[in-house]
Amino acid sequence: MLSMNPSEEQEEVCALRHHSSRSLARIALTIATAGVAIGVLAVLSGSPGTPVRALWLHAPADPQTSAVFVKAGCIGCHTIPGVPGATGLVGPNLSRIGAEAATRKPGMDAKAYIRESIVAPEAFIAPQCPNGPCPSGVMLANFVDRLTPAEIDLIVTYLSGLTGDAVSEAPAYVLKPMEIAMPLEVTTPFTATGKEFKPAEVLLGKYLFFDNRLSADTSMSCATCHQPDKAFTDGKALSSGYPGSLYFRNTPTVMNMAFMPFGYWDGRLEGSNDIQTIVRDHLTEAHFFQADGRILVERMKQIPEYVQLFKDAYNAGPSYGRILNALAAYVLSLNSAPTPYDRFMAGETGALNADAQAGLELFKGKAGCSRCHTGNALSDNKFYALGVPENPEIFSDPLRHITFRRFFRTLGVADYRTLRRDIGLRAVTQKSADAGKFRTAPLRELKYTAPYMHNGTLATLENVVQFYDAGGGPGNTVLQPLNLTDEEVGQLVAFLESLSSPSLPAVQAPELPAYQIRTLGENQ
């Protein structure tokens, strides 16, 4: 028995199971993802406990051929295996047209019959449509005029290959070897994290981190927003979000999450102690990946290399929980190496220049930064209202505003329709006093994570220092003016830059393994 694999573009998996009904009629199953049809299986019943049998299987059409079927308008009426979107139930099912056409007109082979049925549709009317005999006069009047001879050739060649030949087993496939080794970006951190993972687990997590098949429509991966060359941020003021939506907060770095008890700006989910829940939130939330965990597991099972890598990591096949665990293992392994600041604190006096050393004294003293920026990640992980100015794009861009409203509605915020400010922690605690409070930002790798704050409104580190120097903004409940000189602002910026690695580890995106046709029972 076969389960089917999608193409490497937009795909889906449908694993056929044993069917217990004695009276199962002939069924057509469409295999699709995000509305993209990949193929159709005709299946017959057997005795209870006997697997249903695949009658035919067809590989997806190439993009050029698929585009011609769309241009011709075929997909709206016909079921055409392998052509995305061709699940029409009005015209004849073309699943076996390559075999059937050869029998319809004496002396005319399949290609000739199919070609003439395109050129002269009224002279060649198929004998049967889904709802009875096919009527005349239904073909588009200008059907042929819209196609070039070459495009007609593509259609004829593809349709003549749809013969419905029996397929009894998946073709032989040899696993592409994967070297099980810790990814090179996992280096010795600036201090021990207390978390250790098997190389296979972290490697699997890296593959999944870069794999767009974890999103519902396969258009984005974790690395879309968490880009390694930007310290796993995206360089945008506001994150993009899932296609068709736009997000309303800045993408935080996922580096050093091992030291962060909260993973979001508003603290709605735990960080290092339960990062799997954050991963799940990203996979399933509508404005992130909008994926169904059950479908993700089936996708993983269609990739033999992943099945093996799950076994290497967990001694078991793919499951939703193991997907979450693998991604968590990779993220928690992404930690900063010792920075100039760390080396200076360890006794290497030359690690900081004079400006950075003066900035350190300001950080601890006059500027008062160390009151909140403490600990390994230089964050006390508490929540404060600083009066950060609102990002007007949230309310001027309809897609961002829709996401904003939906988000707060799902958290039970009664006035979500009239909000014109991001209320932060208040949405989590439902306490008015927490309006506008956000988590103290961690400071490591600041040099690479601009723009800053929860909504990206401060473009540079100098802007950040000037904001604090001015005593915050309207609604601030914590800050007081610092009265820094221009020189002191520059010194504080120099120190903040010393909290970043001189260079980020080079992260090479892995070559992702492809879907394969799997024999059902072997894709566990």
Short mmCIF file of C-alpha atoms in Angstrom, two decimals:
data_model
loop_
_atom_site.label_atom_id
_atom_site.label_comp_id
_atom_site.label_asym_id
_atom_site.label_seq_id
_atom_site.Cartn_x
_atom_site.Cartn_y
_atom_site.Cartn_z
CA MET A 1 0.00 0.00 0.00
CA LEU A 2 1.27 3.44 -0.83
CA SER A 3 1.17 6.77 0.87
CA MET A 4 1.92 9.65 -1.42
CA ASN A 5 4.47 12.38 -1.31
CA PRO A 6 3.97 15.94 -2.52
CA SER A 7 6.30 17.81 -4.82
CA GLU A 8 9.04 19.99 -3.44
CA GLU A 9 6.99 23.14 -3.88
CA GLN A 10 3.59 23.14 -2.19
CA GLU A 11 2.66 19.68 -1.11
CA GLU A 12 0.64 17.50 1.19
CA VAL A 13 0.56 14.00 2.44
CA CYS A 14 -2.34 11.63 2.89
CA ALA A 15 -1.51 8.31 4.51
CA LEU A 16 -4.15 5.73 3.62
CA ARG A 17 -5.00 3.40 6.45
CA HIS A 18 -6.57 -0.03 6.69
CA HIS A 19 -10.32 0.21 6.13
CA SER A 20 -12.68 -2.04 8.07
CA SER A 21 -15.82 -1.58 5.97
CA ARG A 22 -16.93 -4.59 3.89
CA SER A 23 -19.02 -2.44 1.61
CA LEU A 24 -16.64 0.38 0.77
CA ALA A 25 -17.40 1.74 -2.67
CA ARG A 26 -14.86 3.19 -5.04
CA ILE A 27 -13.43 6.38 -3.57
CA ALA A 28 -11.32 9.18 -5.01
CA LEU A 29 -8.98 10.84 -2.57
CA THR A 30 -7.44 14.18 -3.36
CA ILE A 31 -4.06 14.76 -1.88
CA ALA A 32 -3.46 18.46 -1.29
CA THR A 33 -2.06 21.17 0.89
CA ALA A 34 -3.15 24.80 1.07
CA GLY A 35 -5.66 23.99 -1.67
CA VAL A 36 -3.02 22.56 -4.00
CA ALA A 37 -4.07 19.23 -5.50
CA ILE A 38 -1.26 16.82 -6.10
CA GLY A 39 -2.89 13.60 -7.19
CA VAL A 40 -5.83 11.26 -6.89
CA LEU A 41 -5.89 7.65 -5.70
CA ALA A 42 -8.68 5.33 -6.75
CA VAL A 43 -9.02 2.70 -4.04
CA LEU A 44 -11.02 -0.48 -3.63
CA SER A 45 -12.21 -2.18 -0.49
CA GLY A 46 -10.91 -5.49 0.75
CA SER A 47 -11.77 -7.73 3.61
CA PRO A 48 -11.63 -6.25 7.12
CA GLY A 49 -8.05 -5.49 8.14
CA THR A 50 -6.80 -5.69 4.55
CA PRO A 51 -5.12 -2.58 3.17
CA VAL A 52 -6.91 -0.83 0.33
CA ARG A 53 -5.03 -1.09 -2.98
CA ALA A 54 -3.73 1.84 -4.99
CA LEU A 55 -4.78 1.65 -8.64
CA TRP A 56 -2.55 4.44 -9.89
CA LEU A 57 -0.10 7.05 -8.83
CA HIS A 58 1.17 10.00 -10.85
CA ALA A 59 4.06 12.37 -10.22
CA PRO A 60 3.31 16.10 -10.07
CA ALA A 61 3.38 18.08 -13.30
CA ASP A 62 6.29 20.45 -13.82
CA PRO A 63 5.53 24.15 -13.19
CA GLN A 64 5.41 25.03 -16.92
CA THR A 65 2.86 22.33 -17.69
CA SER A 66 0.79 23.21 -14.63
CA ALA A 67 0.75 26.84 -15.73
CA VAL A 68 -0.60 25.87 -19.16
CA PHE A 69 -3.47 23.92 -17.58
CA VAL A 70 -4.29 26.99 -15.51
CA LYS A 71 -4.12 29.28 -18.54
CA ALA A 72 -6.39 26.96 -20.51
CA GLY A 73 -8.94 26.89 -17.72
CA CYS A 74 -8.87 23.09 -17.41
CA ILE A 75 -8.43 22.96 -13.65
CA GLY A 76 -11.81 24.44 -12.83
CA CYS A 77 -13.75 21.58 -14.44
CA HIS A 78 -11.50 18.51 -14.50
CA THR A 79 -9.68 16.30 -12.06
CA ILE A 80 -6.15 16.01 -13.43
CA PRO A 81 -3.68 14.07 -11.26
CA GLY A 82 -0.49 15.94 -10.50
CA VAL A 83 -1.78 19.37 -11.54
CA PRO A 84 -2.18 21.79 -8.60
CA GLY A 85 -5.78 22.87 -8.14
CA ALA A 86 -7.16 20.48 -10.78
CA THR A 87 -9.89 18.94 -8.67
CA GLY A 88 -12.88 19.95 -10.77
CA LEU A 89 -15.97 17.78 -10.54
CA VAL A 90 -17.90 19.19 -13.52
CA GLY A 91 -16.10 17.83 -16.57
CA PRO A 92 -14.78 14.29 -17.13
CA ASN A 93 -12.26 12.92 -14.66
CA LEU A 94 -9.04 12.75 -16.68
CA SER A 95 -7.23 10.39 -14.33
CA ARG A 96 -7.11 7.62 -17.00
CA ILE A 97 -7.56 9.65 -20.17
CA GLY A 98 -4.29 8.38 -21.65
CA ALA A 99 -5.66 4.83 -21.63
CA GLU A 100 -9.30 5.58 -22.39
CA ALA A 101 -8.67 7.96 -25.30
CA ALA A 102 -6.97 5.22 -27.30
CA THR A 103 -10.22 3.24 -27.36
CA ARG A 104 -12.72 5.92 -28.29
CA LYS A 105 -12.15 6.40 -32.03
CA PRO A 106 -11.07 3.52 -34.29
CA GLY A 107 -7.74 4.17 -35.93
CA MET A 108 -6.91 7.11 -33.64
CA ASP A 109 -4.34 6.83 -30.88
CA ALA A 110 -4.57 8.59 -27.54
CA LYS A 111 -2.48 11.62 -28.46
CA ALA A 112 -4.41 12.23 -31.67
CA TYR A 113 -7.76 11.90 -29.89
CA ILE A 114 -6.72 14.26 -27.06
CA ARG A 115 -5.35 16.81 -29.54
CA GLU A 116 -8.54 16.76 -31.63
CA SER A 117 -10.70 17.04 -28.52
CA ILE A 118 -8.87 20.30 -27.76
CA VAL A 119 -8.96 21.67 -31.31
CA ALA A 120 -12.53 20.53 -32.09
CA PRO A 121 -14.23 19.97 -28.74
CA GLU A 122 -17.74 19.71 -30.19
CA ALA A 123 -16.71 16.85 -32.46
CA PHE A 124 -15.14 14.90 -29.62
CA ILE A 125 -17.44 14.77 -26.63
CA ALA A 126 -16.43 12.49 -23.77
CA PRO A 127 -18.95 9.76 -23.05
CA GLN A 128 -19.26 10.32 -19.32
CA CYS A 129 -19.13 13.25 -16.89
CA PRO A 130 -19.46 13.05 -13.07
CA ASN A 131 -23.20 13.72 -13.18
CA GLY A 132 -24.10 11.69 -16.28
CA PRO A 133 -23.44 11.88 -20.03
CA CYS A 134 -21.36 14.88 -21.05
CA PRO A 135 -23.40 17.60 -22.79
CA SER A 136 -22.31 19.51 -25.86
CA GLY A 137 -21.64 23.22 -26.04
CA VAL A 138 -19.87 23.50 -22.70
CA MET A 139 -16.30 24.08 -23.87
CA LEU A 140 -15.07 27.67 -23.84
CA ALA A 141 -15.56 29.28 -27.22
CA ASN A 142 -12.04 30.70 -27.41
CA PHE A 143 -10.34 27.75 -25.76
CA VAL A 144 -7.88 26.99 -28.59
CA ASP A 145 -7.21 30.65 -29.35
CA ARG A 146 -5.69 31.12 -25.90
CA LEU A 147 -3.05 28.43 -26.42
CA THR A 148 0.05 28.28 -28.57
CA PRO A 149 0.90 25.08 -30.47
CA ALA A 150 3.67 24.40 -27.97
CA GLU A 151 1.24 24.76 -25.07
CA ILE A 152 -1.20 22.36 -26.73
CA ASP A 153 1.69 19.91 -27.10
CA LEU A 154 2.38 20.12 -23.37
CA ILE A 155 -1.25 19.36 -22.53
CA VAL A 156 -1.44 16.47 -24.98
CA THR A 157 1.80 14.92 -23.80
CA TYR A 158 0.83 15.17 -20.14
CA LEU A 159 -2.73 13.87 -20.52
CA SER A 160 -1.65 10.96 -22.70
CA GLY A 161 0.56 9.82 -19.85
CA LEU A 162 -2.35 9.48 -17.43
CA THR A 163 -3.02 5.79 -17.91
CA GLY A 164 -4.01 4.75 -14.39
CA ASP A 165 -1.50 1.91 -14.44
CA ALA A 166 -1.36 -0.14 -11.24
CA VAL A 167 1.32 0.62 -8.70
CA SER A 168 1.98 -1.94 -6.02
CA GLU A 169 4.97 -0.61 -4.16
CA ALA A 170 7.11 2.46 -3.78
CA PRO A 171 10.23 2.61 -5.94
CA ALA A 172 13.47 1.64 -4.27
CA TYR A 173 15.09 4.55 -2.47
CA VAL A 174 18.52 4.76 -0.91
CA LEU A 175 18.85 7.09 2.06
CA LYS A 176 21.18 10.01 1.53
CA PRO A 177 23.69 9.76 4.37
CA MET A 178 23.69 12.48 7.02
CA GLU A 179 26.74 13.01 9.16
CA ILE A 180 25.59 13.17 12.76
CA ALA A 181 27.56 16.03 14.26
CA MET A 182 26.83 19.08 16.35
CA PRO A 183 26.20 22.09 14.07
CA LEU A 184 29.23 24.37 13.85
CA GLU A 185 27.28 27.36 15.22
CA VAL A 186 26.89 25.54 18.52
CA THR A 187 30.03 26.78 20.24
CA THR A 188 31.17 27.02 23.85
CA PRO A 189 28.91 29.69 25.40
CA PHE A 190 30.05 32.57 27.57
CA THR A 191 28.86 30.59 30.58
CA ALA A 192 27.37 27.17 31.16
CA THR A 193 23.68 26.85 30.28
CA GLY A 194 22.96 23.72 32.29
CA LYS A 195 21.30 22.23 29.21
CA GLU A 196 22.84 19.47 27.11
CA PHE A 197 21.50 17.76 24.01
CA LYS A 198 22.56 14.93 21.76
CA PRO A 199 24.19 16.02 18.47
CA ALA A 200 21.49 14.18 16.50
CA GLU A 201 18.75 16.07 18.36
CA VAL A 202 20.32 19.47 17.73
CA LEU A 203 21.07 18.58 14.10
CA LEU A 204 17.46 17.53 13.54
CA GLY A 205 16.34 20.78 15.15
CA LYS A 206 18.54 22.74 12.77
CA TYR A 207 17.09 21.00 9.73
CA LEU A 208 13.57 21.73 10.96
CA PHE A 209 14.48 25.35 11.78
CA PHE A 210 15.35 25.94 8.13
CA ASP A 211 12.55 23.80 6.64
CA ASN A 212 9.61 25.71 5.18
CA ARG A 213 7.47 22.55 5.30
CA LEU A 214 6.74 23.37 8.93
CA SER A 215 4.48 26.23 7.85
CA ALA A 216 0.97 25.48 6.60
CA ASP A 217 1.50 26.70 3.04
CA THR A 218 5.23 25.81 3.03
CA SER A 219 6.18 29.42 2.32
CA MET A 220 8.31 30.19 5.38
CA SER A 221 10.61 28.63 7.95
CA CYS A 222 11.81 29.72 11.37
CA ALA A 223 14.84 31.21 9.61
CA THR A 224 12.56 33.51 7.59
CA CYS A 225 12.25 35.80 10.62
CA HIS A 226 15.17 34.51 12.71
CA GLN A 227 18.07 35.03 10.33
CA PRO A 228 21.50 33.86 11.52
CA ASP A 229 23.43 36.80 10.05
CA LYS A 230 21.28 39.18 12.12
CA ALA A 231 21.76 37.26 15.38
CA PHE A 232 18.55 35.38 14.55
CA THR A 233 16.40 38.48 14.07
CA ASP A 234 15.12 39.91 10.77
CA GLY A 235 16.32 43.51 10.77
CA LYS A 236 12.75 44.84 10.47
CA ALA A 237 10.94 47.14 12.84
CA LEU A 238 7.89 44.85 12.76
CA SER A 239 7.84 41.18 11.85
CA SER A 240 6.17 40.05 8.63
CA GLY A 241 4.10 37.13 9.91
CA TYR A 242 2.25 34.46 7.96
CA PRO A 243 1.35 35.25 4.32
CA GLY A 244 -1.82 37.29 4.23
CA SER A 245 -1.11 38.82 7.61
CA LEU A 246 1.46 41.17 9.09
CA TYR A 247 2.65 41.11 12.67
CA PHE A 248 2.76 44.08 15.04
CA ARG A 249 5.89 43.45 17.13
CA ASN A 250 9.61 43.32 16.59
CA THR A 251 11.27 39.94 16.09
CA PRO A 252 13.44 39.20 19.14
CA THR A 253 16.62 37.19 18.91
CA VAL A 254 16.44 33.54 19.86
CA MET A 255 20.08 33.50 20.88
CA ASN A 256 20.70 32.96 24.60
CA MET A 257 17.15 31.74 25.17
CA ALA A 258 18.67 29.27 27.62
CA PHE A 259 18.95 32.21 30.03
CA MET A 260 15.53 33.77 29.41
CA PRO A 261 12.56 32.71 31.56
CA PHE A 262 10.16 34.51 29.21
CA GLY A 263 10.14 34.18 25.45
CA TYR A 264 7.86 37.00 24.33
CA TRP A 265 7.90 40.73 24.86
CA ASP A 266 4.69 40.51 26.87
CA GLY A 267 5.73 37.43 28.89
CA ARG A 268 2.72 35.37 27.88
CA LEU A 269 4.72 32.14 27.63
CA GLU A 270 7.67 30.75 29.53
CA GLY A 271 11.07 30.69 27.88
CA SER A 272 13.99 28.43 28.75
CA ASN A 273 12.01 26.10 31.02
CA ASP A 274 9.27 25.40 28.47
CA ILE A 275 10.46 26.60 25.11
CA GLN A 276 8.57 23.75 23.46
CA THR A 277 5.34 25.65 24.15
CA ILE A 278 6.74 28.72 22.40
CA VAL A 279 7.70 26.53 19.44
CA ARG A 280 4.19 25.07 19.37
CA ASP A 281 2.72 28.58 19.48
CA HIS A 282 4.81 29.60 16.48
CA LEU A 283 3.84 26.52 14.51
CA THR A 284 0.10 26.74 15.11
CA GLU A 285 -0.73 30.42 15.65
CA ALA A 286 -2.53 31.98 12.68
CA HIS A 287 -0.18 34.93 12.35
CA PHE A 288 2.95 32.75 12.54
CA PHE A 289 2.91 29.35 10.76
CA GLN A 290 -0.79 28.40 10.96
CA ALA A 291 0.12 24.72 10.79
CA ASP A 292 -1.69 21.62 12.00
CA GLY A 293 0.63 19.45 14.07
CA ARG A 294 -0.93 16.26 12.73
CA ILE A 295 -0.13 17.26 9.16
CA LEU A 296 3.43 18.22 10.12
CA VAL A 297 4.00 14.71 11.46
CA GLU A 298 2.77 13.20 8.19
CA ARG A 299 5.07 15.49 6.24
CA MET A 300 8.03 14.35 8.30
CA LYS A 301 7.11 10.72 7.65
CA GLN A 302 7.33 11.31 3.90
CA ILE A 303 11.02 12.22 4.19
CA PRO A 304 13.12 9.08 4.78
CA GLU A 305 16.14 11.03 5.99
CA TYR A 306 14.03 12.75 8.63
CA VAL A 307 12.53 9.46 9.76
CA GLN A 308 16.06 8.15 10.28
CA LEU A 309 17.22 11.33 11.98
CA PHE A 310 14.30 11.19 14.42
CA LYS A 311 15.37 7.63 15.24
CA ASP A 312 18.97 8.77 15.70
CA ALA A 313 17.83 11.54 18.03
CA TYR A 314 15.03 9.84 19.95
CA ASN A 315 15.12 6.16 19.02
CA ALA A 316 11.61 6.66 17.63
CA GLY A 317 9.92 8.02 14.53
CA PRO A 318 8.48 11.50 13.96
CA SER A 319 5.86 12.83 16.37
CA TYR A 320 4.59 16.30 17.12
CA GLY A 321 6.23 16.34 20.54
CA ARG A 322 9.57 15.31 19.05
CA ILE A 323 9.32 18.07 16.44
CA LEU A 324 8.91 20.55 19.31
CA ASN A 325 11.74 18.99 21.30
CA ALA A 326 14.16 19.04 18.37
CA LEU A 327 13.50 22.70 17.56
CA ALA A 328 13.84 23.54 21.25
CA ALA A 329 17.17 21.71 21.41
CA TYR A 330 18.55 23.72 18.50
CA VAL A 331 17.33 27.08 19.79
CA LEU A 332 18.61 26.44 23.33
CA SER A 333 22.00 25.57 21.84
CA LEU A 334 22.35 28.99 20.15
CA ASN A 335 24.35 30.97 22.68
CA SER A 336 26.87 33.76 22.50
CA ALA A 337 30.53 33.03 22.78
CA PRO A 338 32.47 35.16 25.28
CA THR A 339 32.21 38.80 24.24
CA PRO A 340 34.75 41.60 24.85
CA TYR A 341 32.71 42.43 27.97
CA ASP A 342 32.96 38.85 29.24
CA ARG A 343 36.70 38.76 28.62
CA PHE A 344 37.15 42.08 30.40
CA MET A 345 35.21 40.85 33.41
CA ALA A 346 37.40 37.73 33.41
CA GLY A 347 40.49 39.93 33.82
CA GLU A 348 41.53 40.70 30.24
CA THR A 349 41.88 44.45 30.69
CA GLY A 350 42.61 45.12 27.04
CA ALA A 351 39.32 43.58 25.89
CA LEU A 352 37.52 46.93 26.27
CA ASN A 353 38.82 50.22 24.90
CA ALA A 354 38.75 53.40 26.96
CA ASP A 355 35.31 54.50 25.73
CA ALA A 356 33.77 51.11 26.45
CA GLN A 357 35.32 51.05 29.93
CA ALA A 358 33.92 54.52 30.62
CA GLY A 359 30.57 53.30 29.29
CA LEU A 360 30.68 50.35 31.71
CA GLU A 361 31.07 52.76 34.61
CA LEU A 362 28.10 54.78 33.34
CA PHE A 363 26.11 51.56 32.92
CA LYS A 364 26.71 50.67 36.56
CA GLY A 365 26.55 54.22 37.89
CA LYS A 366 25.15 57.45 36.51
CA ALA A 367 22.98 55.87 33.81
CA GLY A 368 21.63 53.23 36.21
CA CYS A 369 21.25 50.57 33.49
CA SER A 370 22.43 47.72 35.70
CA ARG A 371 19.41 48.13 37.98
CA CYS A 372 17.35 46.25 35.39
CA HIS A 373 19.93 44.82 33.00
CA THR A 374 21.45 42.10 35.15
CA GLY A 375 22.19 38.39 35.01
CA ASN A 376 23.65 36.29 32.23
CA ALA A 377 21.41 37.76 29.54
CA LEU A 378 21.63 41.24 31.09
CA SER A 379 17.90 41.32 31.78
CA ASP A 380 16.07 41.04 35.09
CA ASN A 381 13.13 39.57 33.14
CA LYS A 382 10.71 41.94 34.79
CA PHE A 383 8.16 44.17 33.06
CA TYR A 384 8.17 47.97 32.88
CA ALA A 385 6.25 50.75 31.17
CA LEU A 386 8.84 53.05 29.61
CA GLY A 387 6.59 55.09 27.33
CA VAL A 388 8.12 53.73 24.12
CA PRO A 389 6.42 55.61 21.27
CA GLU A 390 3.83 53.63 19.31
CA ASN A 391 4.72 52.45 15.84
CA PRO A 392 2.13 54.17 13.61
CA GLU A 393 2.41 51.44 10.96
CA ILE A 394 0.49 49.10 13.24
CA PHE A 395 -2.62 51.21 12.81
CA SER A 396 -2.06 52.58 9.30
CA ASP A 397 -1.52 49.17 7.70
CA PRO A 398 -4.82 47.22 7.65
CA LEU A 399 -3.12 43.82 7.76
CA ARG A 400 -1.11 44.72 10.85
CA HIS A 401 -4.15 46.28 12.51
CA ILE A 402 -6.23 43.16 11.82
CA THR A 403 -3.54 40.96 13.40
CA PHE A 404 -3.31 43.39 16.32
CA ARG A 405 -7.06 43.23 16.96
CA ARG A 406 -7.31 39.47 16.55
CA PHE A 407 -4.37 38.91 18.89
CA PHE A 408 -5.85 40.93 21.73
CA ARG A 409 -9.31 39.50 21.18
CA THR A 410 -7.96 35.95 21.59
CA LEU A 411 -6.37 37.01 24.89
CA GLY A 412 -9.72 38.24 26.17
CA VAL A 413 -9.10 41.99 25.97
CA ALA A 414 -12.57 43.55 25.99
CA ASP A 415 -11.63 46.82 24.30
CA TYR A 416 -9.57 45.22 21.51
CA ARG A 417 -11.51 47.09 18.80
CA THR A 418 -10.71 50.55 20.14
CA LEU A 419 -7.10 50.04 21.26
CA ARG A 420 -4.62 52.43 19.70
CA ARG A 421 -1.61 51.33 21.74
CA ASP A 422 0.08 48.04 22.40
CA ILE A 423 -0.92 47.24 25.98
CA GLY A 424 1.74 44.55 26.48
CA LEU A 425 1.55 42.72 29.81
CA ARG A 426 -1.98 43.96 30.53
CA ALA A 427 -3.32 41.49 27.95
CA VAL A 428 -1.74 38.64 29.92
CA THR A 429 -2.63 39.68 33.47
CA GLN A 430 -5.84 41.61 32.65
CA LYS A 431 -4.66 44.30 35.10
CA SER A 432 -4.92 47.94 34.06
CA ALA A 433 -1.73 48.76 35.98
CA ASP A 434 0.23 46.54 33.59
CA ALA A 435 -0.76 48.45 30.45
CA GLY A 436 2.28 49.29 28.33
CA LYS A 437 4.66 47.06 30.28
CA PHE A 438 7.14 44.92 28.40
CA ARG A 439 9.96 42.58 29.35
CA THR A 440 13.38 44.09 30.01
CA ALA A 441 15.23 43.43 26.78
CA PRO A 442 18.34 41.21 26.96
CA LEU A 443 21.43 43.05 25.78
CA ARG A 444 23.71 40.43 24.24
CA GLU A 445 24.35 40.73 20.48
CA LEU A 446 22.78 44.21 20.40
CA LYS A 447 25.10 45.24 17.60
CA TYR A 448 23.27 42.88 15.22
CA THR A 449 19.64 43.18 16.32
CA ALA A 450 18.53 46.68 15.28
CA PRO A 451 15.97 48.21 15.27
CA TYR A 452 15.13 48.13 18.95
CA MET A 453 12.28 47.92 21.48
CA HIS A 454 9.12 45.83 21.24
CA ASN A 455 7.91 47.69 18.17
CA GLY A 456 11.18 48.61 16.47
CA THR A 457 10.70 52.36 16.82
CA LEU A 458 14.29 53.10 17.89
CA ALA A 459 16.59 52.58 14.93
CA THR A 460 20.05 52.71 16.53
CA LEU A 461 21.74 52.14 19.86
CA GLU A 462 22.37 55.88 20.02
CA ASN A 463 18.60 56.43 19.69
CA VAL A 464 18.04 53.96 22.53
CA VAL A 465 20.49 55.72 24.85
CA GLN A 466 18.97 59.10 23.98
CA PHE A 467 15.48 57.76 24.76
CA TYR A 468 16.62 56.63 28.21
CA ASP A 469 18.58 59.84 28.70
CA ALA A 470 15.38 61.83 28.12
CA GLY A 471 13.60 59.84 30.83
CA GLY A 472 11.50 57.69 28.51
CA GLY A 473 8.26 58.76 26.89
CA PRO A 474 4.62 59.47 27.77
CA GLY A 475 3.30 56.83 30.13
CA ASN A 476 6.74 56.02 31.55
CA THR A 477 6.56 54.93 35.18
CA VAL A 478 10.21 54.07 35.79
CA LEU A 479 12.78 56.30 34.11
CA GLN A 480 14.16 59.69 35.08
CA PRO A 481 16.25 62.00 32.86
CA LEU A 482 19.95 61.07 33.03
CA ASN A 483 21.49 64.35 31.84
CA LEU A 484 24.21 62.57 29.86
CA THR A 485 26.65 64.58 27.78
CA ASP A 486 27.13 63.73 24.11
CA GLU A 487 30.47 62.13 25.02
CA GLU A 488 28.80 59.97 27.67
CA VAL A 489 26.14 58.87 25.17
CA GLY A 490 28.92 57.75 22.84
CA GLN A 491 30.73 55.95 25.68
CA LEU A 492 27.58 54.11 26.71
CA VAL A 493 26.99 53.04 23.09
CA ALA A 494 30.58 51.78 22.91
CA PHE A 495 29.99 49.64 25.99
CA LEU A 496 26.70 48.28 24.69
CA GLU A 497 28.45 47.23 21.49
CA SER A 498 31.01 45.33 23.58
CA LEU A 499 28.18 43.04 24.69
CA SER A 500 28.12 41.59 21.17
CA SER A 501 30.37 38.99 19.63
CA PRO A 502 33.05 40.51 17.36
CA SER A 503 31.52 38.36 14.62
CA LEU A 504 28.62 35.96 14.55
CA PRO A 505 29.17 32.26 13.86
CA ALA A 506 28.78 31.38 10.20
CA VAL A 507 25.60 29.36 9.89
CA GLN A 508 25.17 27.32 6.75
CA ALA A 509 21.59 26.50 5.87
CA PRO A 510 21.30 22.73 5.40
CA GLU A 511 20.37 21.10 2.11
CA LEU A 512 16.89 19.86 2.92
CA PRO A 513 15.98 16.27 2.09
CA ALA A 514 13.09 15.80 -0.33
CA TYR A 515 9.75 14.07 0.00
CA GLN A 516 9.77 10.51 -1.31
CA ILE A 517 7.06 8.01 -2.20
CA ARG A 518 6.86 5.75 0.83
CA THR A 519 5.37 2.31 1.24
CA LEU A 520 2.74 2.62 3.94
CA GLY A 521 3.98 1.00 7.11
CA GLU A 522 7.57 1.99 6.44
CA ASN A 523 6.97 5.70 7.06
CA GLN A 524 6.78 5.43 10.84
#
